[in-house]
XYZ file of N, CA and C in Angstrom:
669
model
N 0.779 2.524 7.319
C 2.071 2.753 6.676
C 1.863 3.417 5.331
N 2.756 4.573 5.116
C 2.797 4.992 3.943
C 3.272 4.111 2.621
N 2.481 3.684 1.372
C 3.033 2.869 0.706
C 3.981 3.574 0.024
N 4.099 4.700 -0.619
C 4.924 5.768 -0.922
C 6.055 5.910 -0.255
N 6.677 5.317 0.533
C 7.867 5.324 1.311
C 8.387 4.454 1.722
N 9.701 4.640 1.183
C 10.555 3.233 1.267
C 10.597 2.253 2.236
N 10.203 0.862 1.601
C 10.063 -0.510 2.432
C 11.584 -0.501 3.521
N 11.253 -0.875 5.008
C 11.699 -1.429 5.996
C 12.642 -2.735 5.118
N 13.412 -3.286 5.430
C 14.020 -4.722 5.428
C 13.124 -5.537 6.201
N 12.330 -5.175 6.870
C 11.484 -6.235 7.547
C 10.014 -5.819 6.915
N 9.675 -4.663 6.220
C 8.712 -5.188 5.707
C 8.933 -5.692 4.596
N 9.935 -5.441 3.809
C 10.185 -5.915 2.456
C 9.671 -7.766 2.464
N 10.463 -8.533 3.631
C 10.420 -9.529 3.870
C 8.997 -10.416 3.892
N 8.241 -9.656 4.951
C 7.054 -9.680 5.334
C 6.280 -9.543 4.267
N 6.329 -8.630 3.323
C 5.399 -8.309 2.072
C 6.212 -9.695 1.073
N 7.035 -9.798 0.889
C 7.325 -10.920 -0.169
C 6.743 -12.166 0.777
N 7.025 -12.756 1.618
C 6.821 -14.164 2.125
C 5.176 -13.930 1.836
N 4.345 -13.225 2.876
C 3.152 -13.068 2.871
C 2.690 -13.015 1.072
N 2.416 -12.579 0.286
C 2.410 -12.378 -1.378
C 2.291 -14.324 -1.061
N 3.921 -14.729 -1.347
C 4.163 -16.048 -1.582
C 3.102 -17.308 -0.879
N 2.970 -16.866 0.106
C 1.990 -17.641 0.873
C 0.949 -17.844 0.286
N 0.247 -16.633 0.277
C -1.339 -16.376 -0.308
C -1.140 -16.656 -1.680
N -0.093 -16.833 -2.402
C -0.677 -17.414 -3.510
C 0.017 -18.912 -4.185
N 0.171 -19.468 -2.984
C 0.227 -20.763 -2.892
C 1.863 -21.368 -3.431
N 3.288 -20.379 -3.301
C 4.289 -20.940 -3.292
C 4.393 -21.779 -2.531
N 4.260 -21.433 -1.149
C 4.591 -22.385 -0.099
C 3.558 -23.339 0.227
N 3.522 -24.316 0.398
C 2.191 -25.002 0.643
C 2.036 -25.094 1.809
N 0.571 -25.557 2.867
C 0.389 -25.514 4.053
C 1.492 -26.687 4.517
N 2.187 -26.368 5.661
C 2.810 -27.466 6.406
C 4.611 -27.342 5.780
N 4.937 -26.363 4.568
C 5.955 -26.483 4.537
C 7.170 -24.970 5.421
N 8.150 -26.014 5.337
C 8.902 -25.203 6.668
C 9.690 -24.102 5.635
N 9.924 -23.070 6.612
C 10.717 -21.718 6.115
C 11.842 -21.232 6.873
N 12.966 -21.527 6.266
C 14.087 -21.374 7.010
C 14.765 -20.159 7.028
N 15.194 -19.294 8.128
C 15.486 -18.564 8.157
C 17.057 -18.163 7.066
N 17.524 -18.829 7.459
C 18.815 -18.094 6.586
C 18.725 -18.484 5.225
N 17.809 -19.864 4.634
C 17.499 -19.821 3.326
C 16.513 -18.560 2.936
N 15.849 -18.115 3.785
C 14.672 -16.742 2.977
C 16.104 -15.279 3.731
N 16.834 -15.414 3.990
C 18.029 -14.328 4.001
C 18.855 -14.018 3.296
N 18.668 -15.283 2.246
C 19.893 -15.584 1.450
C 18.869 -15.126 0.086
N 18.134 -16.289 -0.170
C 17.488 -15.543 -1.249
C 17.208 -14.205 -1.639
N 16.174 -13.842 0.150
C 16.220 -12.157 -0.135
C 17.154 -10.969 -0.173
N 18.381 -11.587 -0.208
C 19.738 -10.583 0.292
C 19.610 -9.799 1.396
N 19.040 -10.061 1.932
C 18.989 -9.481 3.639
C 19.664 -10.539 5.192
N 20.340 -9.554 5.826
C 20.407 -10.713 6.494
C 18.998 -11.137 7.630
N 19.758 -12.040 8.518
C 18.771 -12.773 9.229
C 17.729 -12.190 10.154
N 17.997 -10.714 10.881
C 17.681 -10.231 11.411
C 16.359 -9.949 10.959
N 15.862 -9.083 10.110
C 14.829 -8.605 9.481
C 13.774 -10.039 8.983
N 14.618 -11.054 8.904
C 13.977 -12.378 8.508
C 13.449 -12.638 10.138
N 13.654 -13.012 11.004
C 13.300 -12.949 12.628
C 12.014 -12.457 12.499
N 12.405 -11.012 12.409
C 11.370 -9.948 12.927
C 9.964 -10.375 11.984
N 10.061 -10.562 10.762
C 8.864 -10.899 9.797
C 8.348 -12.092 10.119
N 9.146 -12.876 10.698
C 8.629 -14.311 11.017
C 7.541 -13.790 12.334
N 7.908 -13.458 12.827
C 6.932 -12.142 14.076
C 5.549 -11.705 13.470
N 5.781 -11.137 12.681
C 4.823 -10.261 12.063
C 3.652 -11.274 11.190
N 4.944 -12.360 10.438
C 3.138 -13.510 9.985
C 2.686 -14.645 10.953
N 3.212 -14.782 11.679
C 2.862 -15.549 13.239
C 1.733 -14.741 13.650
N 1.956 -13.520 13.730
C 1.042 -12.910 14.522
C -0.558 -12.781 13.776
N 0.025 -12.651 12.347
C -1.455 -12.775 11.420
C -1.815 -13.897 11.169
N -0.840 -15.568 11.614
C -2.145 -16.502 11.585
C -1.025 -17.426 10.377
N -0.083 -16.692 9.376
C 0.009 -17.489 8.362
C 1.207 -18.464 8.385
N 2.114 -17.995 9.513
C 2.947 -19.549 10.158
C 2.657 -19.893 11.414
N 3.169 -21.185 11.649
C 3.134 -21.525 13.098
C 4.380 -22.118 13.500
N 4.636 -22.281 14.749
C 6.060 -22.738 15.422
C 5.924 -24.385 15.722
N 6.986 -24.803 15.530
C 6.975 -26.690 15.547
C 7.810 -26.962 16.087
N 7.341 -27.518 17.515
C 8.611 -27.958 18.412
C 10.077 -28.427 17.714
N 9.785 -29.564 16.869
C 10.674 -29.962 16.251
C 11.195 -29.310 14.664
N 9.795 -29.024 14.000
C 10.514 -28.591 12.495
C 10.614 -26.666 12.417
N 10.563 -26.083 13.388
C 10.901 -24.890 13.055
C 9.348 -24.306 13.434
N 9.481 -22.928 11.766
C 8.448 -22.349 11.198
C 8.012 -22.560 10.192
N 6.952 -22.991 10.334
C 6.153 -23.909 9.112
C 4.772 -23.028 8.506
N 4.283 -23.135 7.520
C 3.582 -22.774 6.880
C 2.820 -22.887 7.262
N 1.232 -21.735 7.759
C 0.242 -22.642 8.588
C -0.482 -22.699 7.073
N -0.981 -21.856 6.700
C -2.606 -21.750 5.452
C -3.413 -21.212 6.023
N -4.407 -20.956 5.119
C -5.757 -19.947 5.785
C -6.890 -21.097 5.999
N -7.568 -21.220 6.469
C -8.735 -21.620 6.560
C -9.901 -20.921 6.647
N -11.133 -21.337 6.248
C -12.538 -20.744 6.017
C -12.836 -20.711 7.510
N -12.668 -21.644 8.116
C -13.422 -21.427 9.719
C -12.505 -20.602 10.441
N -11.531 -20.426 10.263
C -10.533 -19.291 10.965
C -11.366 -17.779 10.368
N -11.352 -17.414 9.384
C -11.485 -16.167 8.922
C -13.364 -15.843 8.965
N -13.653 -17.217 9.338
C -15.266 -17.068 9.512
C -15.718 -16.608 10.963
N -14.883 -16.983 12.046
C -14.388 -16.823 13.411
C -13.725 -15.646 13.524
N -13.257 -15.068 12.687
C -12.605 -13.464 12.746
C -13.585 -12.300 12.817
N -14.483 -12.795 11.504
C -15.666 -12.040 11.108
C -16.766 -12.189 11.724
N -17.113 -13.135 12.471
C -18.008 -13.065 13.724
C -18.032 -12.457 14.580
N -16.802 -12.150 14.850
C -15.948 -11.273 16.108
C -15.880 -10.267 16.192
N -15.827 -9.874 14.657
C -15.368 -8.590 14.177
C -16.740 -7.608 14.568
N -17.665 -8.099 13.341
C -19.068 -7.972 13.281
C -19.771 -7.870 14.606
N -19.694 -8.727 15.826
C -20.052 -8.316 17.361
C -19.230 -7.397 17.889
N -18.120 -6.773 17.576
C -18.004 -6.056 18.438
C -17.448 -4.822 17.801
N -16.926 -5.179 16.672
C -16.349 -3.234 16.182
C -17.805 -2.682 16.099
N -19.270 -2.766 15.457
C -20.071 -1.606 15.967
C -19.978 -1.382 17.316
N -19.750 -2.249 18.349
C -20.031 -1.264 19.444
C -18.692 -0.339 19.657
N -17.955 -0.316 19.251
C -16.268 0.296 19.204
C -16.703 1.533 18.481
N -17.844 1.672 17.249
C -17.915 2.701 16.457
C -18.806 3.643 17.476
N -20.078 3.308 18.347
C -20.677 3.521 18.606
C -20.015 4.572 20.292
N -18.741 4.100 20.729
C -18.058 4.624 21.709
C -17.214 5.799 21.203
N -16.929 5.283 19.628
C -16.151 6.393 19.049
C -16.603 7.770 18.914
N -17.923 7.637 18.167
C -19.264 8.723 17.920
C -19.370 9.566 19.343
N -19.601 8.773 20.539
C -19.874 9.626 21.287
C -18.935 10.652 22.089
N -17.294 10.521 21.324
C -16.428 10.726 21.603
C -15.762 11.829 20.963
N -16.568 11.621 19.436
C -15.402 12.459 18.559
C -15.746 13.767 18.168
N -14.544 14.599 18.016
C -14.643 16.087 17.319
C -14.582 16.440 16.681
N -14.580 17.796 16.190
C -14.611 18.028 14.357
C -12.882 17.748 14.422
N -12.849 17.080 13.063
C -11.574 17.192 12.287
C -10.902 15.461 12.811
N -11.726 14.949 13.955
C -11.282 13.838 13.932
C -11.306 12.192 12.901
N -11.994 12.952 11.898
C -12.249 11.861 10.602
C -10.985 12.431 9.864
N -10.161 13.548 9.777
C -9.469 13.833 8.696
C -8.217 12.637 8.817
N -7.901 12.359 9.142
C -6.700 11.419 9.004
C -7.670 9.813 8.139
N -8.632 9.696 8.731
C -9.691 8.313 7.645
C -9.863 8.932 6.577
N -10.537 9.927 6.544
C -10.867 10.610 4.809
C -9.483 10.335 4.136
N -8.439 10.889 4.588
C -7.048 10.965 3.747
C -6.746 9.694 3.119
N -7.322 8.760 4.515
C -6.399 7.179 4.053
C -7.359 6.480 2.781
N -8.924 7.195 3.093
C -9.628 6.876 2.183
C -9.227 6.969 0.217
N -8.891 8.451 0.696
C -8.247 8.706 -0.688
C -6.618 8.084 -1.405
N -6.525 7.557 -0.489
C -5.208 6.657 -1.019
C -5.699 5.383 -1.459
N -6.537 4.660 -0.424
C -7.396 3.425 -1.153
C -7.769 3.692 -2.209
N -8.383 4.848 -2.839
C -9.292 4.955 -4.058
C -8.242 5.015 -4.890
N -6.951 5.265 -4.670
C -5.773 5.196 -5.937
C -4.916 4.279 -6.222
N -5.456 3.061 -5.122
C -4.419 2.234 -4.563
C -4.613 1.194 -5.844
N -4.121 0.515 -6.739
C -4.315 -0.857 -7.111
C -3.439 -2.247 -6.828
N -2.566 -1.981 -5.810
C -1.840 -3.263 -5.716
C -2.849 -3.854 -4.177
N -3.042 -5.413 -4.383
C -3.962 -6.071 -3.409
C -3.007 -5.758 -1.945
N -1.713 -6.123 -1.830
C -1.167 -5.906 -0.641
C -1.060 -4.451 -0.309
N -1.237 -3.501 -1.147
C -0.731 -2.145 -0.273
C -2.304 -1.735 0.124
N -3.091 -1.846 -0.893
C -4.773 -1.580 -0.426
C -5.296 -2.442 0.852
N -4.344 -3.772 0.908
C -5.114 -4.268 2.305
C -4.305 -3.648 3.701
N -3.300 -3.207 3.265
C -2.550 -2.808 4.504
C -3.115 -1.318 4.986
N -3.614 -0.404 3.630
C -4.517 1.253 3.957
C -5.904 0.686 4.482
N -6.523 -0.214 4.177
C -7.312 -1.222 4.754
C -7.778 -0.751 6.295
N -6.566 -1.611 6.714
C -6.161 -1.573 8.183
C -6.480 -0.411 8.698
N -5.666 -0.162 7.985
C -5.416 1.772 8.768
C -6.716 2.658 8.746
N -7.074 2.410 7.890
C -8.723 3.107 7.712
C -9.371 3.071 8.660
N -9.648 1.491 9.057
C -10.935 1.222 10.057
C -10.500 1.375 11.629
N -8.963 1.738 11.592
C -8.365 1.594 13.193
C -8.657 3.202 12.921
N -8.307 4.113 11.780
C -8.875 5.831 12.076
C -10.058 5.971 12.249
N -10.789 5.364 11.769
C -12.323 5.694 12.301
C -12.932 5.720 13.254
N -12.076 4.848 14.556
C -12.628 4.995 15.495
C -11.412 5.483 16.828
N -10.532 6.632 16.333
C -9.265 6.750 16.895
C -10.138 7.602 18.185
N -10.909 8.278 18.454
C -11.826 8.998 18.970
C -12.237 7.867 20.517
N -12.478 6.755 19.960
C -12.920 5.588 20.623
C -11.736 5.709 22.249
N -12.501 5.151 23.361
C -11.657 4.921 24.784
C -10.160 4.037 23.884
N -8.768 4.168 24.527
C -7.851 3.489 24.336
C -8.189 2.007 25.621
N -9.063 1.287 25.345
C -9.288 -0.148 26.226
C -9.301 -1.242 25.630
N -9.894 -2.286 25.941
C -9.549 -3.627 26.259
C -10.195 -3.614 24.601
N -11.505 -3.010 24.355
C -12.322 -3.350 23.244
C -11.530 -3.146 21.983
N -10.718 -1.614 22.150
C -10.349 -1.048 21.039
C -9.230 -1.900 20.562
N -8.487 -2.714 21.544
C -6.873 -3.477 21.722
C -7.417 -4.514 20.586
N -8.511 -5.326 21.383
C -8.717 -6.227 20.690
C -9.498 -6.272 19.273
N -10.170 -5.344 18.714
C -11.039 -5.168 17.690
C -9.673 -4.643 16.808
N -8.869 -3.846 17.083
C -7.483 -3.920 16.144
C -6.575 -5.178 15.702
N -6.775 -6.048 16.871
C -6.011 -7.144 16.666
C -7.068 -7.839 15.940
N -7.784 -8.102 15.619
C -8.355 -8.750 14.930
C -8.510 -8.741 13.522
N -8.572 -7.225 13.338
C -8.623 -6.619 11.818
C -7.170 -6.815 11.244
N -6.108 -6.953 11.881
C -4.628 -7.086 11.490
C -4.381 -8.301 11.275
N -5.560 -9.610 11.998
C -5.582 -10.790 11.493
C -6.099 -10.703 10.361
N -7.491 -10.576 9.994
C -7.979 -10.477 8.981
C -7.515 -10.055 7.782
N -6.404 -9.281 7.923
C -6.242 -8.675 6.616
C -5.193 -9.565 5.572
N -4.726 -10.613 6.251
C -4.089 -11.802 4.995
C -5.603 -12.368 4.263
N -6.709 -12.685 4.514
C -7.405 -12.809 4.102
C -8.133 -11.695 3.285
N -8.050 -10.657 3.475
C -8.456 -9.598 2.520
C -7.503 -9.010 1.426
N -6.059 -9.569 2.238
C -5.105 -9.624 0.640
C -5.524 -10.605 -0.366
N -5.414 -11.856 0.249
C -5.650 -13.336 -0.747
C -7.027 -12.422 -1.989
N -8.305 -12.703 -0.870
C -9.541 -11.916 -1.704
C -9.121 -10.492 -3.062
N -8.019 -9.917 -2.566
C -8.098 -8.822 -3.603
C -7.511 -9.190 -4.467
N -6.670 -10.121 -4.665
C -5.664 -10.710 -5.241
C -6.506 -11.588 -6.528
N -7.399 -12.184 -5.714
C -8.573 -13.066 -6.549
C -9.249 -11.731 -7.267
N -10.565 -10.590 -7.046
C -10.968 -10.489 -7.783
C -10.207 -8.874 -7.162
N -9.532 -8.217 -8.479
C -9.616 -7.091 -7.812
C -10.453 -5.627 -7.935
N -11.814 -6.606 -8.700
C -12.929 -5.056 -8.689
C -13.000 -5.003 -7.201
N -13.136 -5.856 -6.148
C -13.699 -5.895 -5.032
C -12.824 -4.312 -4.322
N -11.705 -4.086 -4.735
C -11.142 -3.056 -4.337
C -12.325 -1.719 -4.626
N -12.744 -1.711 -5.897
C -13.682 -0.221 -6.117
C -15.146 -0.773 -5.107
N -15.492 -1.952 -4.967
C -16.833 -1.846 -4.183
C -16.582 -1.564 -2.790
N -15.469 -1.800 -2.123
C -15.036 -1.645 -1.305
C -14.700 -0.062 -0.766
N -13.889 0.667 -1.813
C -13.893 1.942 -1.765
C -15.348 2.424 -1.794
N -16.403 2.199 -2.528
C -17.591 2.269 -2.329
C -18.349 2.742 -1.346
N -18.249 1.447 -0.763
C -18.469 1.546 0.929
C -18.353 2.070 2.050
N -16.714 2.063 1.485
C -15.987 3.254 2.528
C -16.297 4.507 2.764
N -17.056 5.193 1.772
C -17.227 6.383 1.154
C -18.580 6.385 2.056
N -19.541 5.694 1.634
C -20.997 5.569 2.481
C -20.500 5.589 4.026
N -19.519 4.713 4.784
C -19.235 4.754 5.878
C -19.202 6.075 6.821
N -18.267 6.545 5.744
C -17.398 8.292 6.101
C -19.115 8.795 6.310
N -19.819 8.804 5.322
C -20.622 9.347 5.453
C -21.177 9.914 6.626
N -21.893 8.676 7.007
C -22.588 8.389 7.962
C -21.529 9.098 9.411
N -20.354 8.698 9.186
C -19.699 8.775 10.733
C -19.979 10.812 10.240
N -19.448 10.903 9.452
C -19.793 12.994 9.195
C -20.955 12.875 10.031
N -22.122 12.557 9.397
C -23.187 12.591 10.028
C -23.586 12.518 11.562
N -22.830 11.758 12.244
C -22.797 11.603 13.585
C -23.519 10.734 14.278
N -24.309 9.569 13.300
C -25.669 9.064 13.400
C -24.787 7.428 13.705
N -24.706 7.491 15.194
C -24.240 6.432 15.529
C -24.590 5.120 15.590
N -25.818 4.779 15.533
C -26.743 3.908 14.943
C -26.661 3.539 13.655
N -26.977 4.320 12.839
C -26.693 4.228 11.523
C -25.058 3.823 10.964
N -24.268 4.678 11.482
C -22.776 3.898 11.143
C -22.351 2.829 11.728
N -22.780 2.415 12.826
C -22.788 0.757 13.781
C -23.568 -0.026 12.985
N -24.653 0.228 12.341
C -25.318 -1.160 11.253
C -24.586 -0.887 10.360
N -23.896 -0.036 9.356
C -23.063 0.190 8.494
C -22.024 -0.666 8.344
N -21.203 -0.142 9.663
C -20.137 -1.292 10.158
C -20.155 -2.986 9.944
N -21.395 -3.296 10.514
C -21.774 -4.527 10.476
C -22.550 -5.209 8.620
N -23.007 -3.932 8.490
C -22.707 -4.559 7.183
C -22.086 -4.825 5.982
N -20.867 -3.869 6.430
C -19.518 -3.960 5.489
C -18.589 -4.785 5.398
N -18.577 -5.153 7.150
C -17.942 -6.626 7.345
C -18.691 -7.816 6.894
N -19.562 -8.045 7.065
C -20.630 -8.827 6.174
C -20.512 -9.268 4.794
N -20.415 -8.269 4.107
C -20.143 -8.395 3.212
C -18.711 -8.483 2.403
N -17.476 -8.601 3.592
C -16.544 -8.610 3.332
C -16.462 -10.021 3.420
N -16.524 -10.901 4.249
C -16.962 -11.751 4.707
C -17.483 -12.926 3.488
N -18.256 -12.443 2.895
C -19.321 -13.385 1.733
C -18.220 -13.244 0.690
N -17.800 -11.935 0.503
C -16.621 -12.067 -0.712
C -15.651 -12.968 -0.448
N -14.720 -12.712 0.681
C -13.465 -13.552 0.814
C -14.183 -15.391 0.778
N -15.353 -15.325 0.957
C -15.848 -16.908 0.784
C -15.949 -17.175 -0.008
N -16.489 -16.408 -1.468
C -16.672 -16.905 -2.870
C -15.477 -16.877 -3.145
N -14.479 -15.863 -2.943
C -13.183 -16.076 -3.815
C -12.357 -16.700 -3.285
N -12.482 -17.685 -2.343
C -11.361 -18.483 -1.576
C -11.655 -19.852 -2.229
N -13.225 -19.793 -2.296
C -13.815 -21.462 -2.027
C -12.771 -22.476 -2.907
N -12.563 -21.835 -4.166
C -11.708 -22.736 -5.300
C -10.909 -23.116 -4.962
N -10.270 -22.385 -3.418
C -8.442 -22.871 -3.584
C -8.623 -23.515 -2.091
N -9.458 -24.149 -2.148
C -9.283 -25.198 -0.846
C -9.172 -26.572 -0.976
N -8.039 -27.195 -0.379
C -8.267 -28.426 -0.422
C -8.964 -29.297 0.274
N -9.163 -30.668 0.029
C -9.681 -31.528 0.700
C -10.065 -31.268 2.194
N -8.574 -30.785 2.664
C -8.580 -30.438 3.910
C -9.053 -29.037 4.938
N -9.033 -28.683 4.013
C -10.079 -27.515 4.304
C -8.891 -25.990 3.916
N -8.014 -26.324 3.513
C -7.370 -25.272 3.530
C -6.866 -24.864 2.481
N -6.576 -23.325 2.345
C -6.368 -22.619 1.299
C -4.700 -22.648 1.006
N -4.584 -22.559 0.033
C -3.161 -23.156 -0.754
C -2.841 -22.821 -1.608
């Protein structure tokens, strides 16, 4: 998504609740009512629906037979279980991409690259985020691997908001990286950008752990 262009009513929603979450308005377990977050946000209910959609799907509410939509929280073993996942299988996703791609098929990643490097708000940089690592391998078969290695990174990325939010140099080491990535994929050296891969998530990984650890409670969860 272009951040430069005017917010949806449903993302508007989605970007405020999500923000609120990750930085601990709502606490884990508390419920969110639809026509109270319609009312507050001056929107009606509709666009409130649809966002309730959209953080369900990333992990940060859950549905309660009886109390609604409730607040889930992040947890360390959830996002440690993302990045395991991630790490086994997007190199081999990069590695299908490489043998796939043509000239000019990085230009849409380079571009998004250069918006990250200008980006400083934690939610709009994690959302070009996204978009980055799903262009890099747009080249890649449309299958089962590519479905799921997207869905995963779209989980991940409430956790890479929270993290930027905490420290936000991690944004320039990150751009960093990205830059070495591009590299390598120019290069064509599919080996080399598949350990790349794996070690960017890696190290994405160790960050969101140091900068979470503080805000966990007892229970293991972030708040």
């Amino acid at each position: 998504m272009d951040s430069r262009r005017p917010q949806t009513a449903r993302q508007y929603v989605v970007g405020v609740l999500r923000t609120e979450i990750l930085r601990g308005t709502h606490q884990a377990g508390a419920r969110l009512r639809q026509e109270e977050v319609a009312a507050r946000l001056g929107v009606s209910t509709t666009p409130v629906r649809e966002a309730f959609r959209d953080l369900l799907a990333e992990g940060l509410i859950g549905l309660d037979t009886h109390r609604g939509v409730l607040v889930r929280g992040l947890t360390l073993a959830d996002v440690r279980e993302l990045y395991e996942l991630r790490i086994l299988l997007e190199p081999r996703l990069v590695v299908s991409a490489l043998a796939l791609a043509l000239p000019g098929d990085l230009a849409a990643a380079e571009a998004t690259h250069l918006r990250l490097c200008a980006e400083l708000d934690p939610e709009r940089w994690a959302g070009l985020n996204v978009v980055f690592h799903r262009e890099l391998t747009l080249s890649a078969p449309d299958g089962r691997l590519a479905r799921i290695v997207a869905s995963l990174a779209e989980a991940a990325g409430a956790y890479v908001t929270l993290s930027m939010h905490a420290s936000k140099e991690l944004m320039a080491f990150n751009n960093a990286d990205h830059a070495e990535l591009l590299q390598h994929y120019r290069n064509g050296d599919a080996e080399v950008a598949a350990r790349k891969t794996a070690e960017h998530l890696e190290q994405t990984l160790r960050a969101i752990e140091e900068n979470v650890q503080a805000r966990l409670t007892r229970s293991d969860r972030i708040v």
